[in-house]
Coordinates of C-alpha atoms and ligand atoms in Angstrom, one line a residue:
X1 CA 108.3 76.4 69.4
X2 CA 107.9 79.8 67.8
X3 CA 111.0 82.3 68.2
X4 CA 110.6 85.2 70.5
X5 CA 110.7 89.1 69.1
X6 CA 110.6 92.1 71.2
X7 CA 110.5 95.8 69.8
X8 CA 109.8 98.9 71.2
X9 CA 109.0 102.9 70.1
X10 CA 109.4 105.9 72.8
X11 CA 106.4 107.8 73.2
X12 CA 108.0 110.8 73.0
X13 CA 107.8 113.4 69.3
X14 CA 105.8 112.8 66.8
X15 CA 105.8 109.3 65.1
X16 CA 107.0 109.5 61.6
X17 CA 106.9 107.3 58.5
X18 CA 110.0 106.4 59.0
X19 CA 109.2 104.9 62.1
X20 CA 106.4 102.5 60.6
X21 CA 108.3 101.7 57.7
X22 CA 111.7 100.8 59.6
X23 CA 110.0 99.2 62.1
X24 CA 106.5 99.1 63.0
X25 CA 105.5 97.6 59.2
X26 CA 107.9 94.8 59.8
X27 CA 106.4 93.6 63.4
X28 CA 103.0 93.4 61.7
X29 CA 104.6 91.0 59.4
X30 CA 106.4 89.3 61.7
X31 CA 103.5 88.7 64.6
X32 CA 102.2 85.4 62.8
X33 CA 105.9 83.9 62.4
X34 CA 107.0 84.9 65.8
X35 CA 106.1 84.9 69.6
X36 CA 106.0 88.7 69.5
X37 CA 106.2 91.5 72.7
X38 CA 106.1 94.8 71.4
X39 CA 106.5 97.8 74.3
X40 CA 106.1 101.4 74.5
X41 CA 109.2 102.3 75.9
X42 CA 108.0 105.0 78.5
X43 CA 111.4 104.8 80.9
X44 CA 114.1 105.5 77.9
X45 CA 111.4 108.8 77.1
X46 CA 112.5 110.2 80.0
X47 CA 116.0 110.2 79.4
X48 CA 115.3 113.5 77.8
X49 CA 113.0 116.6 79.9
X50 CA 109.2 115.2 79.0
X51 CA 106.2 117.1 79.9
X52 CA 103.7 114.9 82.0
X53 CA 100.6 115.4 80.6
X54 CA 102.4 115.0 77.1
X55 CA 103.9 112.3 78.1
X56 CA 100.8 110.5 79.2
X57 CA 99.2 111.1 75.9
X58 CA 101.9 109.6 73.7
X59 CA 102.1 106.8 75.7
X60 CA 98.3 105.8 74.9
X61 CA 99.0 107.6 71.1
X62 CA 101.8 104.8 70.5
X63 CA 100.0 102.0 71.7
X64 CA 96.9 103.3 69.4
X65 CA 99.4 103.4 66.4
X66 CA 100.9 100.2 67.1
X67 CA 97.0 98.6 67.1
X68 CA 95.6 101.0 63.9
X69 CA 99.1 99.1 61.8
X70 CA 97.3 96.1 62.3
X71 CA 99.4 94.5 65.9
X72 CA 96.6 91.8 67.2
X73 CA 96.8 91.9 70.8
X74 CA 95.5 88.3 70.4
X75 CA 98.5 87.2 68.6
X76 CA 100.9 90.0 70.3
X77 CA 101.6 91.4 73.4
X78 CA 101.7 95.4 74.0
X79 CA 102.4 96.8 77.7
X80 CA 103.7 100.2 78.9
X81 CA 107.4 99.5 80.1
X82 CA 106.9 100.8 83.4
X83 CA 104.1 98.5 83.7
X84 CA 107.2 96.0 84.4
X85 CA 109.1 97.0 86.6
X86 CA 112.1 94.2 86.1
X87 CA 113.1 96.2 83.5
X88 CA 114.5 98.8 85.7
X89 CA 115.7 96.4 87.9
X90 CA 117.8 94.4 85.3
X91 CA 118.9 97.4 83.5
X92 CA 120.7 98.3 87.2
X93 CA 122.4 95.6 87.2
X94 CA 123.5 95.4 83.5
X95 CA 125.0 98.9 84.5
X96 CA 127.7 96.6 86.3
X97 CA 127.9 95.1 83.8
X98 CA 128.8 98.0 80.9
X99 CA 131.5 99.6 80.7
X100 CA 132.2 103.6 80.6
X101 CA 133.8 103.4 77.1
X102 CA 131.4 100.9 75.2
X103 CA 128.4 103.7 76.1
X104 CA 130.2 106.5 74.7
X105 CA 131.0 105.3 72.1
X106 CA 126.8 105.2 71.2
X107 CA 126.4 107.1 68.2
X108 CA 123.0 107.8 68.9
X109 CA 124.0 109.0 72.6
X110 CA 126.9 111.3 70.8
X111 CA 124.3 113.1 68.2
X112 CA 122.1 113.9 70.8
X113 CA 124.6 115.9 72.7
X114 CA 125.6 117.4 69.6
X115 CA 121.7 118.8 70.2
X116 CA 121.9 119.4 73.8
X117 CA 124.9 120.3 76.1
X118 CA 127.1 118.0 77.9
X119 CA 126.2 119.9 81.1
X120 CA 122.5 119.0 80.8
X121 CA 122.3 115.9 79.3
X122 CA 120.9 113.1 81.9
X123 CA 122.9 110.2 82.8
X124 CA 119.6 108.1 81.8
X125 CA 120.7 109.4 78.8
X126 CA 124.4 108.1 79.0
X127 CA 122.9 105.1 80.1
X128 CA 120.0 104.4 77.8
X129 CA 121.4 101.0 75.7
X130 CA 121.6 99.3 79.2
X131 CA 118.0 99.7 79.6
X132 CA 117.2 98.3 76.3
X133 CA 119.3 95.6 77.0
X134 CA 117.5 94.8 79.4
X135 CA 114.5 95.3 77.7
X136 CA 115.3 93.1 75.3
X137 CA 117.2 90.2 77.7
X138 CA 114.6 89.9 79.9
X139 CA 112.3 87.6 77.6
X140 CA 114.8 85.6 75.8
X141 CA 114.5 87.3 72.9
X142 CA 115.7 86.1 69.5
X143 CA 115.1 88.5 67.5
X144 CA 115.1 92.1 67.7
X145 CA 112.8 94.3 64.3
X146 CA 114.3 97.7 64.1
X147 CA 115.5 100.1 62.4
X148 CA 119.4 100.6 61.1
X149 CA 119.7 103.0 63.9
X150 CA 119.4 100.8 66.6
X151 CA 122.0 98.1 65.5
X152 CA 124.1 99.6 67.3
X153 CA 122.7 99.1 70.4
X154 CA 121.6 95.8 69.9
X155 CA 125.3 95.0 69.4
X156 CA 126.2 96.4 72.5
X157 CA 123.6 94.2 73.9
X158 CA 125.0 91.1 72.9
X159 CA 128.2 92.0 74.5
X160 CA 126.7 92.5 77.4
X161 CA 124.6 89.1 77.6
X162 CA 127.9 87.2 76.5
X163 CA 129.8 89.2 79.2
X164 CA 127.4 88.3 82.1
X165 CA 126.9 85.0 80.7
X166 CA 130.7 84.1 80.4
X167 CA 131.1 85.4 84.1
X168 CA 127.8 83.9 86.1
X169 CA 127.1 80.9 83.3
X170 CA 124.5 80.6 80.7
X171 CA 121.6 83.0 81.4
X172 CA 120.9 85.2 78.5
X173 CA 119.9 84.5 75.0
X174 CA 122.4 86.2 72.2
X175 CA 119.6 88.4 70.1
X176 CA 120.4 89.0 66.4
X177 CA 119.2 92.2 64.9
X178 CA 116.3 92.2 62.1
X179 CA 116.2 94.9 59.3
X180 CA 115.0 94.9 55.9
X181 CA 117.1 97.0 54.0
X182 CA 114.2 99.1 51.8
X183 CA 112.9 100.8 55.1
X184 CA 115.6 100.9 57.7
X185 CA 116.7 104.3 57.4
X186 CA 114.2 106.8 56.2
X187 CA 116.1 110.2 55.3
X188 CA 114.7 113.8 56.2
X189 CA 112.9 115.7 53.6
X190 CA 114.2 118.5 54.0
X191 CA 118.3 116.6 54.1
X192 CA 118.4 113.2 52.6
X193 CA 121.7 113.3 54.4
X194 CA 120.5 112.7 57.3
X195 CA 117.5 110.3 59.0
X196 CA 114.0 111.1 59.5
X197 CA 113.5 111.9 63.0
X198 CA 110.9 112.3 65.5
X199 CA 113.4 115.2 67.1
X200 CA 114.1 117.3 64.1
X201 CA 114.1 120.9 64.3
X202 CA 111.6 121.6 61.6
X203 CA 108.4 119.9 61.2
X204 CA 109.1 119.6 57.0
X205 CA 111.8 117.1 58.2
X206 CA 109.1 114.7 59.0
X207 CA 106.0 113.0 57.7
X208 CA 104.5 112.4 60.7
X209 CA 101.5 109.5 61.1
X210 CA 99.0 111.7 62.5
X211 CA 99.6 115.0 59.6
X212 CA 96.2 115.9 57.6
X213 CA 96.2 115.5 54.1
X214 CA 96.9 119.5 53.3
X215 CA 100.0 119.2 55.5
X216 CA 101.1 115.9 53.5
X217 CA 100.8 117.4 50.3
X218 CA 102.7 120.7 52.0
X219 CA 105.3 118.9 53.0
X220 CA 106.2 116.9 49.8
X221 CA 105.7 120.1 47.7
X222 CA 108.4 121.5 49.9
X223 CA 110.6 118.4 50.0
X224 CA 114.5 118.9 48.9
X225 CA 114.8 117.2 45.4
X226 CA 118.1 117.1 43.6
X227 CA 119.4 118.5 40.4
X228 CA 118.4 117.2 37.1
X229 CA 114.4 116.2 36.2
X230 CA 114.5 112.7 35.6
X231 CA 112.7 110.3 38.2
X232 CA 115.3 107.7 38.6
X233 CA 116.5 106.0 41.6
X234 CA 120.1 106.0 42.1
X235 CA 123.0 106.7 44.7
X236 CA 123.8 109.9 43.8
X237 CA 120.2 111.3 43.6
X238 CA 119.7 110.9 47.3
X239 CA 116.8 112.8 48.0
X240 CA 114.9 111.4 45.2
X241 CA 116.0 107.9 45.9
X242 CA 114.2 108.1 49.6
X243 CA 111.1 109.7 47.8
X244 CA 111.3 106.9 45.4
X245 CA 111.5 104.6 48.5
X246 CA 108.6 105.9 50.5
X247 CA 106.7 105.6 47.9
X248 CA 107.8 101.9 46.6
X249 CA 107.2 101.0 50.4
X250 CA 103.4 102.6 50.4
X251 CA 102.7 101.0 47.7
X252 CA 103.8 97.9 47.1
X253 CA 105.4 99.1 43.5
X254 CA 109.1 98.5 43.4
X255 CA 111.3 101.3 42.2
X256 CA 112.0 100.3 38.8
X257 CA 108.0 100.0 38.0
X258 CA 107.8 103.5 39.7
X259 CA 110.5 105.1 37.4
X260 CA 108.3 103.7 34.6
X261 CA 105.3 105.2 35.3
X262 CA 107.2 108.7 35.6
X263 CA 109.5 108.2 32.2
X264 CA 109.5 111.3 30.2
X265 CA 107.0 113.3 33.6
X266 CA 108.6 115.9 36.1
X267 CA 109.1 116.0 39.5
X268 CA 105.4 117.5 39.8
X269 CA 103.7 114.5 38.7
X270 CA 105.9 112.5 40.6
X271 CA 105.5 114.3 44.2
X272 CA 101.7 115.2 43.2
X273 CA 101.3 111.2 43.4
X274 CA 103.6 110.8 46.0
X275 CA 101.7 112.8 48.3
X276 CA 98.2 110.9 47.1
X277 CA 100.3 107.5 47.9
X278 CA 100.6 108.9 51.6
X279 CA 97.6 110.3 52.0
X280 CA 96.0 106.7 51.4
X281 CA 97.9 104.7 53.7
X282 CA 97.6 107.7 56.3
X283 CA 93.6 107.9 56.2
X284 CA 92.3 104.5 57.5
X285 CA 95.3 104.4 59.8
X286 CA 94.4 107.9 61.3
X287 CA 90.5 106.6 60.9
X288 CA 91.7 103.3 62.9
X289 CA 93.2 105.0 66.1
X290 CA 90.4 107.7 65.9
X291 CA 87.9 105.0 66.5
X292 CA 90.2 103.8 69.5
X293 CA 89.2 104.4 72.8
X294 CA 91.8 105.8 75.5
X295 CA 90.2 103.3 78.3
X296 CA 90.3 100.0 75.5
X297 CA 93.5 100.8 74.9
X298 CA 94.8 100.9 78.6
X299 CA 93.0 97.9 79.3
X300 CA 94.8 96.0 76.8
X301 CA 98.1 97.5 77.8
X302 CA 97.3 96.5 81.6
X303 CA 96.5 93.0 80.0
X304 CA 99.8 92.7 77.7
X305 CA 101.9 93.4 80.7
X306 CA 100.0 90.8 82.9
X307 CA 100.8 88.5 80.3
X308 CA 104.6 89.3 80.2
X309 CA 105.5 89.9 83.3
X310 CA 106.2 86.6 84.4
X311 CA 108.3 86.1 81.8
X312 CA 110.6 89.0 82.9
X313 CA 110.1 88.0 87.0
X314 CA 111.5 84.5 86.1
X315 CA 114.4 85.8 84.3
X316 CA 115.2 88.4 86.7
X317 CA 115.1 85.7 89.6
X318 CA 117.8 83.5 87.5
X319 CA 120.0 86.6 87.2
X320 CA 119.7 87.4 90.9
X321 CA 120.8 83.9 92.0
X322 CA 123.5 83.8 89.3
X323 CA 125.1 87.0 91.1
X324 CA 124.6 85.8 94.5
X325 CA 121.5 87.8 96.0
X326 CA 119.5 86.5 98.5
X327 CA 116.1 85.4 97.2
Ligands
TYM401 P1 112.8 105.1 68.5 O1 111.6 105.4 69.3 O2 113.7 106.2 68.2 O3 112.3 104.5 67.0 C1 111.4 103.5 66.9 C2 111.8 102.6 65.7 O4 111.8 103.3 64.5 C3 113.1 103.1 63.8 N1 113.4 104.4 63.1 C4 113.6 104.4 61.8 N2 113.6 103.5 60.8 C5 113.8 103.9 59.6 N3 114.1 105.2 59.2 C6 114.2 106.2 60.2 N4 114.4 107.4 59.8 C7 113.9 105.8 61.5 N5 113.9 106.5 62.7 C8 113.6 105.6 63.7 C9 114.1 102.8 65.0 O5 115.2 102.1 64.5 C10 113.2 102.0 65.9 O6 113.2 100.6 65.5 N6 115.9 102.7 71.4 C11 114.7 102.5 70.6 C12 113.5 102.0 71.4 C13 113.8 100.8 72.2 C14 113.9 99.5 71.7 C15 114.1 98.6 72.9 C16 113.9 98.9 70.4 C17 113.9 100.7 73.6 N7 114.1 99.4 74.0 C18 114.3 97.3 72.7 C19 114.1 97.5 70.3 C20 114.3 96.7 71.5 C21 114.4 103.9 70.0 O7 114.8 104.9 70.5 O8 113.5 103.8 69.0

């Protein structure tokens, strides 16, 4: 029997490299080894203000993106999380199961009210790793593709499921995190101190997978570099090291060939190519979801969460008897 991986992206921002390359590039790998569920993650959106008609749009946009990287709804299932409605459900009654202090202590939760005020954060917001939780405990998952930013929450989901399990018996699975350490955290261009991210300020923090070509070439013009003129990839070069990454990743070249090829060139040379790199993974990807209807797209959606839904009703049944609910 084939292990189980679940993933999900929110549809909300603008999907970045750093998104396919922590996460989205692995899953494509991943769908032939694995039983794979991959889920646009529409409930944890809203844990911030969304604009409906936006909102609608990214929805279909992620699921177009997660088809254009090459997901095969024939191998994998893709739904719309509020297509399934255990996942609210379960995530109410892993709420019971959390505790006050283990979800502020998020770090993710904590910089985003660095970027918002306490006073108007949600408490969907305060409450968003029980929800993946139970995103991800509802199908047994094994195994759990993301990015370094979401260990975190993956750990708090294992306490959970051993919490629930040591105090109703054995219900949930124990799901390890998956990484692979080259793309799991993507730094900003404009602060390789800090990760790329779909809710940065300025648009140069961000190669995001829908830019044109004369905004990718902008964008690494303008990216931060650090002192000195050498390409090499080291620690204490940040910024050039997550060029050097980005590139490696595009390309397939690993980052000792790449300082090779730039031995004895500039940074011009280097970021000229860098942006050509991009720009050639970007243009049959963007061609790919161009050619993508909105109606094929829902009807796979509606057809991926037919598929899994099932799965998530059984499990949600088990959990209800385990706590004593009348069926
Ligand atoms: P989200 O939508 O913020 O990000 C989607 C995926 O992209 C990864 N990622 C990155 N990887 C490398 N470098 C970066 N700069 C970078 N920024 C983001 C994230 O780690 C993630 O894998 N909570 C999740 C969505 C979610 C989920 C789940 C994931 C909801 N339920 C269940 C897995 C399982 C999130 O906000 O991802």
């Amino acid at each position: 029997m084939k292990q189980r991986i679940f993933s999900g992206v929110q549809p909300s921002g603008n999907l970045h490299i750093g998104n396919y390359l922590g996460a989205i590039k692995n899953w494509v790998e991943l769908q032939d080894e694995y039983e794979s569920i991959f889920c646009v993650v529409d409930l944890h959106a809203i844990t911030v203000p969304q604009d409906p008609e936006t909102l609608r749009k990214k929805t279909i946009e992620i699921a177009k993106i997660y088809l254009a990287a090459g997901i095969d709804p024939e191998k994998s299932s893709i739904f719309i999380q509020s297509h399934v409605p255990e996942h609210a459900e379960l995530a109410w009654i892993l709420n019971t199961i959390a505790k006050i202090p283990e979800l502020e202590k998020m770090t993710q939760f904590k910089d985003k009210l660095q970027k918002e005020s306490r006073e108007s954060a949600s408490v969907g917001l305060f409450d968003y790793p029980a929800l993946m939780a139970a995103d991800i405990l509802l199908y047994n998952t094994q195994t759990v593709p993301v990015g370094e930013d979401q260990i975190q929450h993956i750990e708090l989901t294992r306490t959970l499921a051993k919490r629930f399990n040591h105090r109703f018996g054995d219900t949930f699975i124990i799901p390890e995190p998956f990484v692979r350490k080259e793309g799991m955290r993507i730094m900003g261009l404009d602060d390789p101190i800090k990760k790329m991210s779909k809710s940065a300020k300025s648009e140069y923090n961000y190669i995001s997978l829908i830019d044109s070509e004369e905004t990718v070439r902008r964008k690494i013009k303008k990216a931060v570099t650090d002192s000195g003129t050498e390409i090499v990839y080291s620690d204490d070069k940040p910024a050039l090291k997550n060029l050097i990454n980005i590139y490696s990743l595009l390309s397939e070249k690993s980052s000792k060939e790449i300082e090779q090829m730039y031995a004895g060139k500039g940074y011009a040379d280097f970021k000229n190519d860098l942006a050509e790199v991009i720009i050639n993974f970007l243009k049959p990807f963007q061609e790919k979801i161009n050619a993508l209807s909105d109606e094929k797209v829902l009807e796979i959606l509606k057809q991926g969460a037919e598929k899994v839904r099932p799965l998530a009703k059984q499990k949600l049944d088990e959990v209800k008897k385990k706590i004593g609910f009348v069926l």
